[in-house]
Coordinates of C-alpha atoms in Angstrom, one line a residue:
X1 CA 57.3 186.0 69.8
X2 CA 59.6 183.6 67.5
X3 CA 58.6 183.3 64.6
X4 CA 58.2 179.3 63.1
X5 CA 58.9 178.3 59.6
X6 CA 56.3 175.8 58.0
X7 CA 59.6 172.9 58.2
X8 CA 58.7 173.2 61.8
X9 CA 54.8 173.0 62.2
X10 CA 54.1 170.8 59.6
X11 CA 54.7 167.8 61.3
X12 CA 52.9 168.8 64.6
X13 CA 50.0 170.0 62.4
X14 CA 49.4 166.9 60.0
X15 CA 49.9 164.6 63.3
X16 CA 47.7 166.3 65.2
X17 CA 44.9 166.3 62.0
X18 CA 45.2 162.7 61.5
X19 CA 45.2 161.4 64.9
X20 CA 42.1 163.9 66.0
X21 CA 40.4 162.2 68.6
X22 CA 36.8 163.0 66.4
X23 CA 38.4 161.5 63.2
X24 CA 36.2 158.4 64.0
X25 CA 33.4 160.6 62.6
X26 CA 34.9 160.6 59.3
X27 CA 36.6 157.6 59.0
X28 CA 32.5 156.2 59.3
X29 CA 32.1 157.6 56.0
X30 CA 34.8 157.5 54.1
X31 CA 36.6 153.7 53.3
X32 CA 40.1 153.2 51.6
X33 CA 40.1 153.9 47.6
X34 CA 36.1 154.0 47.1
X35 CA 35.3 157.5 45.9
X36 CA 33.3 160.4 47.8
X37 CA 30.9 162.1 45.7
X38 CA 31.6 165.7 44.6
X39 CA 29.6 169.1 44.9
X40 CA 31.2 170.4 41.7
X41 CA 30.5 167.5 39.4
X42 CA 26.7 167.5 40.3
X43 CA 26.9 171.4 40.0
X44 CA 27.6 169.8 36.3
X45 CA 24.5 167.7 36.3
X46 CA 22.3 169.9 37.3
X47 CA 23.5 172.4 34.6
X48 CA 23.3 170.1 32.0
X49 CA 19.6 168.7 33.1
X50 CA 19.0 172.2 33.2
X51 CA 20.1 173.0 29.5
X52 CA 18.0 169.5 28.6
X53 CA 14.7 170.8 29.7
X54 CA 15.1 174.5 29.4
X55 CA 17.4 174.3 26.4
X56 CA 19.1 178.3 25.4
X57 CA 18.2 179.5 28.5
X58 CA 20.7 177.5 30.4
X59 CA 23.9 175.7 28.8
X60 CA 25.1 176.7 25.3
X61 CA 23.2 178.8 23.5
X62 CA 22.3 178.5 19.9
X63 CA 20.9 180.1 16.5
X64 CA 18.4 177.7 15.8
X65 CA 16.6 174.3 16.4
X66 CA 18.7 172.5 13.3
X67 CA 21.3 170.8 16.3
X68 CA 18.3 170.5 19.4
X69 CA 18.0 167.4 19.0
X70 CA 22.0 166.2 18.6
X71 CA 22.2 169.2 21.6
X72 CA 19.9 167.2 23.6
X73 CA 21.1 163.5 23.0
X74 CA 24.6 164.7 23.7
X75 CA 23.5 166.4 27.1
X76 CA 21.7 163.4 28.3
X77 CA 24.4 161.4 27.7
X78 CA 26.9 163.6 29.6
X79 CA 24.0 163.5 32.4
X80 CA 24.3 159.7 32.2
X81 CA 28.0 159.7 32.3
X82 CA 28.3 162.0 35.3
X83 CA 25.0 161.1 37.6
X84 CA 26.2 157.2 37.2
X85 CA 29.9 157.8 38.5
X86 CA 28.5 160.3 41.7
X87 CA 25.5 157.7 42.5
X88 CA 28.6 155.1 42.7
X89 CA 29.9 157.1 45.0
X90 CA 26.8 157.6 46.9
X91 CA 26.4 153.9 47.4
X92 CA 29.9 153.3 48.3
X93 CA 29.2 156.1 51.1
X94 CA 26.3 154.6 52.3
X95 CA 27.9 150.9 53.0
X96 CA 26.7 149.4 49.6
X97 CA 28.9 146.8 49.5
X98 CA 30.3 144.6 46.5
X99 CA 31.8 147.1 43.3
X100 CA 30.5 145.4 40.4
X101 CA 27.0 145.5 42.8
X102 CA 27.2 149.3 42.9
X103 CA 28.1 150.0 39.4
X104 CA 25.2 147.8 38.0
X105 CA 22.4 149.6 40.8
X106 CA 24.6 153.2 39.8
X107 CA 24.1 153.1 36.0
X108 CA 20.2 151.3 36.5
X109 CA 19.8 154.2 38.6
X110 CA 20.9 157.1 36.0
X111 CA 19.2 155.1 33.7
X112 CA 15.7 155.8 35.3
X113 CA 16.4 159.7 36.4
X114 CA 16.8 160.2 31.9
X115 CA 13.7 158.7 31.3
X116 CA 12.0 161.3 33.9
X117 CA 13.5 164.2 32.2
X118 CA 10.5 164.5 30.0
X119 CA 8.3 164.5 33.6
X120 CA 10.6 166.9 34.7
X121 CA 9.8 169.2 31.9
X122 CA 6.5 168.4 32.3
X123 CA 6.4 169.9 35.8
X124 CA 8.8 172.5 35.9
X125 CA 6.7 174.1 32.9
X126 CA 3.5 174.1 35.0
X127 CA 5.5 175.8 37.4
X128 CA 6.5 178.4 35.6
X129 CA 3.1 179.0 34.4
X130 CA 2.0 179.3 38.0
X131 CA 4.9 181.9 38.5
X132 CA 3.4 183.9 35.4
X133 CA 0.0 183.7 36.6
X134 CA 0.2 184.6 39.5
X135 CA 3.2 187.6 39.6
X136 CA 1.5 190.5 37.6
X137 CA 5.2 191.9 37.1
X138 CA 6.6 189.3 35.1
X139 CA 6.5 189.8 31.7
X140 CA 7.0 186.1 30.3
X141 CA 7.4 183.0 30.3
X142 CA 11.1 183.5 29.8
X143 CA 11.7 185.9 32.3
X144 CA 10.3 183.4 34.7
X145 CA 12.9 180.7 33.7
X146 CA 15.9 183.2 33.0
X147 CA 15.4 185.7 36.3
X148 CA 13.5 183.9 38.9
X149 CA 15.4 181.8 41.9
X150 CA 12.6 179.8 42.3
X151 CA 12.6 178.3 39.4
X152 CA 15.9 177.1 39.8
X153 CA 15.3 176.0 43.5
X154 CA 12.2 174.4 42.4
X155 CA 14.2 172.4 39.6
X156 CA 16.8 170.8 42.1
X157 CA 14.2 169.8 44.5
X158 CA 12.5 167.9 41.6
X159 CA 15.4 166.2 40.7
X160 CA 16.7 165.7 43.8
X161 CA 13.3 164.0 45.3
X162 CA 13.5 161.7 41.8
X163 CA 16.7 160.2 43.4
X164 CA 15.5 159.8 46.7
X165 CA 12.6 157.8 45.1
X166 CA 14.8 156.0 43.0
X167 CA 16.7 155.0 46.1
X168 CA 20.0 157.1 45.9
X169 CA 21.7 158.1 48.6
X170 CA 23.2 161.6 49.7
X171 CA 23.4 162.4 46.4
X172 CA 19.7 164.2 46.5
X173 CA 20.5 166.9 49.5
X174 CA 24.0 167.2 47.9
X175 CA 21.7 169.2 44.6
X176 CA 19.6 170.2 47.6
X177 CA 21.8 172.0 49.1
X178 CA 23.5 173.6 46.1
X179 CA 20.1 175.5 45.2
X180 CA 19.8 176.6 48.5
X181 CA 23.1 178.2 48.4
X182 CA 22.5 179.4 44.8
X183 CA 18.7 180.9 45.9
X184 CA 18.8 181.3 49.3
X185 CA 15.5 178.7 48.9
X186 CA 15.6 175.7 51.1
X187 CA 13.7 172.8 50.1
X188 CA 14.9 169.1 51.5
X189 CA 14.4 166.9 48.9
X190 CA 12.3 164.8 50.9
X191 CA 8.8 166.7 50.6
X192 CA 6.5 166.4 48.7
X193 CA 4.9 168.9 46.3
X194 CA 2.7 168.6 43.7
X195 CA 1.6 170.4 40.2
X196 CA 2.0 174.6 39.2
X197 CA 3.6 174.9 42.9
X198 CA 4.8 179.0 42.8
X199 CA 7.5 180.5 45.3
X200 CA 7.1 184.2 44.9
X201 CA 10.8 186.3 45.6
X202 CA 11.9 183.6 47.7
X203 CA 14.5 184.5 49.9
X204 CA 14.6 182.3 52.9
X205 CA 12.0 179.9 52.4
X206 CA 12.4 176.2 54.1
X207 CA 10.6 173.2 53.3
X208 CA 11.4 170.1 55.5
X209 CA 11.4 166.7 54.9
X210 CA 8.2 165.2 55.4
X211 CA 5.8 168.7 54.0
X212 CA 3.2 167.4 51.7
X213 CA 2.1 170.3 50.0
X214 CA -0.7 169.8 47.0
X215 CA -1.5 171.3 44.1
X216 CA -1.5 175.3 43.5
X217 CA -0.1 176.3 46.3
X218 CA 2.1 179.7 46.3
X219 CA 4.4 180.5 49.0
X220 CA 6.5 184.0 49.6
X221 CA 9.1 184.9 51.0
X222 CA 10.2 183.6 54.3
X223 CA 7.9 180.8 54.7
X224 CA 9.2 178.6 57.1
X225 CA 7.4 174.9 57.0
X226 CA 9.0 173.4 59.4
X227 CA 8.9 171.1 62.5
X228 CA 8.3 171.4 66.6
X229 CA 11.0 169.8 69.0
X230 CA 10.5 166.0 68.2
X231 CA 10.4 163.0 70.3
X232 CA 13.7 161.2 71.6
X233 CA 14.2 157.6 72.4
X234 CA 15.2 156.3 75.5
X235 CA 19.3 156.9 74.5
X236 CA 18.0 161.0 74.4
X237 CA 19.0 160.4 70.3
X238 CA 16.3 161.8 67.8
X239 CA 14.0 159.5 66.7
X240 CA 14.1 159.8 62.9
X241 CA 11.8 159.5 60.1
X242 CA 8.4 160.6 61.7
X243 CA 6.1 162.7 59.9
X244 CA 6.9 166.2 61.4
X245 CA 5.8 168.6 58.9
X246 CA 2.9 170.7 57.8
X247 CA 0.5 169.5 55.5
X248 CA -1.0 171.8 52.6
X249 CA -3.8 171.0 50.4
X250 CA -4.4 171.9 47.1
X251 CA -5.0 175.9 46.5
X252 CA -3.0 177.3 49.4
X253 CA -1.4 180.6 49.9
X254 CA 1.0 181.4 52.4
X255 CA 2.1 185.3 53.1
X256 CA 5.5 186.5 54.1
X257 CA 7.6 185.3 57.3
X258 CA 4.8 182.8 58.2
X259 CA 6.1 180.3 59.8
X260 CA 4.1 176.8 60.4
X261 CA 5.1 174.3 62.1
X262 CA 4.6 170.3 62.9
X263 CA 2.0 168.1 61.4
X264 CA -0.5 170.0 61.1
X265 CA -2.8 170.4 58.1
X266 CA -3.8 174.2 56.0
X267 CA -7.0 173.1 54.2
X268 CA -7.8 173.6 50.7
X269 CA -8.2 177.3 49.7
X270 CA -6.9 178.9 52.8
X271 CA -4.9 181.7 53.0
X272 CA -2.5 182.4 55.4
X273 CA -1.6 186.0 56.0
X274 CA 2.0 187.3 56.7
X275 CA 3.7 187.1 59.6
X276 CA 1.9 184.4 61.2
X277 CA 2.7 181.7 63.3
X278 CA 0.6 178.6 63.1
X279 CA 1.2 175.4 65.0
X280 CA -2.5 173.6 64.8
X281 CA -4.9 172.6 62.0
X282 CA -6.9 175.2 60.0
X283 CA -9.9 174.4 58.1
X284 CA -10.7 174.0 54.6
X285 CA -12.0 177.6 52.9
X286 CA -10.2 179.6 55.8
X287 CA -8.2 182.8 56.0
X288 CA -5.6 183.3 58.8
X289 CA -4.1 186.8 59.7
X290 CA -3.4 189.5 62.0
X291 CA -5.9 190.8 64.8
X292 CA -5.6 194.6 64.4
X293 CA -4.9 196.5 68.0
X294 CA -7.7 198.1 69.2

């Protein structure tokens, strides 16, 4: 076989790259000198938020308290700085149109996610209690925040639903996605989930979109909350945006490899045992598991 020297592929290969005949998919998102947002600058943001609501166990460490507060002004601000420029970039991906428009709506936006740092500590702390509380192995607080995926996983979804409130675009499964490669823990930013919500080990747990899931609930490992074939229209396309998750009220467990799926609702203080698979409502009070062979 003869052997080709680079001089003599490279034209064939960059030709045949840039006239693809499925290029049309990314020409759709991508436009002529607007900027695309990037993985590893919100890998930045999310370490810094990080360090700003769990400051010395993430970021820099330090001796003592003395600098916290310059610490934590200057890590805001380099949150500012970097969340502004990506959620510009998010807005020019999604067809926002006019520059000086999608600056102004980028840096009001950054401006709202700081002032719900202070939430965000708020909530991330009662998660970590609920980790404590309820894993009999762990033997702090800290160890929750330094050792645990969860907590981690737990903190992008948080920031990342905050965004998709706020209105951002692709920026939220972007952080998303980076704690699910991190953890192994996928959450879409999209659900819902309220106060001391604990994911015990963690490995391959998903949460999709439209879950509400209330307060106290603990999940473990391979939970899958996920949804049935949907509907189509009349095209055969997905039909989008329809509430195709599980519901979970307030004081729900859910064992190992369960997996539940579609809108139905777990009532308050159920527990669902491991290795079930659940596709219909369950009751308030109820406990779900394995019939034993007789």
């Amino acid at each position: 076989m003869e052997k080709k020297s680079i001089v003599q592929v490279l034209p064939a290969t960059v030709n045949a790259l840039v006239n693809c005949e499925h290029s049309k998919v990314l020409a759709e998102c991508q436009h002529d000198g607007e900027p695309m947002p990037s993985g590893r600058v919100l890998a930045d943001v999310v370490e810094h938020v990080r360090s700003i609501v769990f400051p010395g166990f993430f970021g820099e460490a330090y001796k003592d308290d003395s600098t916290l507060q310059y610490r934590t002004g200057l890590n805001i601000a380099k949150v500012y700085d970097l969340l502004s420029e990506q959620i510009h970039a998010g807005l020019c991906f999604a067809n926002v149109e006019g520059k000086s428009e999608r600056r102004k709506m980028a840096k009001a936006m950054a401006v709202e996610f700081v002032e719900f740092l202070p939430e965000l500590r708020r909530r991330l702390l009662m998660d970590v209690v609920a980790m404590y509380d309820g894993d009999p192995a762990a033997k702090s607080y800290g160890e929750i925040i330094s050792c645990y995926p969860a907590i981690k996983a737990i903190g992008n979804y948080r920031m990342a639903h905050k965004l998709i409130e706020i209105g951002v675009p692709l920026i939220p499964r972007i952080i998303s996605e980076l704690a699910h490669s991190e953890t192994g823990i996928d959450i879409h930013p999209g659900a819902t989930i309220g106060d001391y919500f604990a994911i015990d080990h963690g490995t391959g747990v998903v949460i999709g979109e439209t879950c509400i899931i209330g307060n106290h609930v603990k999940l473990y490992q391979g939970v899958t909350l996920g949804a049935k074939s949907f509907p189509v229209d009349e095209k055969g396309n997905p039909i989008k945006g329809i509430p195709r998750h599980p519901i979970l009220e307030d004081n729900v467990i859910v064992y190992g490899n369960s997996t539940i799926l579609g809108r139905v609702t777990i009532g308050k203080d159920s527990v669902i045992g491991a290795n079930i698979w659940l596709m219909e409502d369950v009751a308030p009070g109820s406990k779900v598991v394995q019939k034993k062979n007789i």
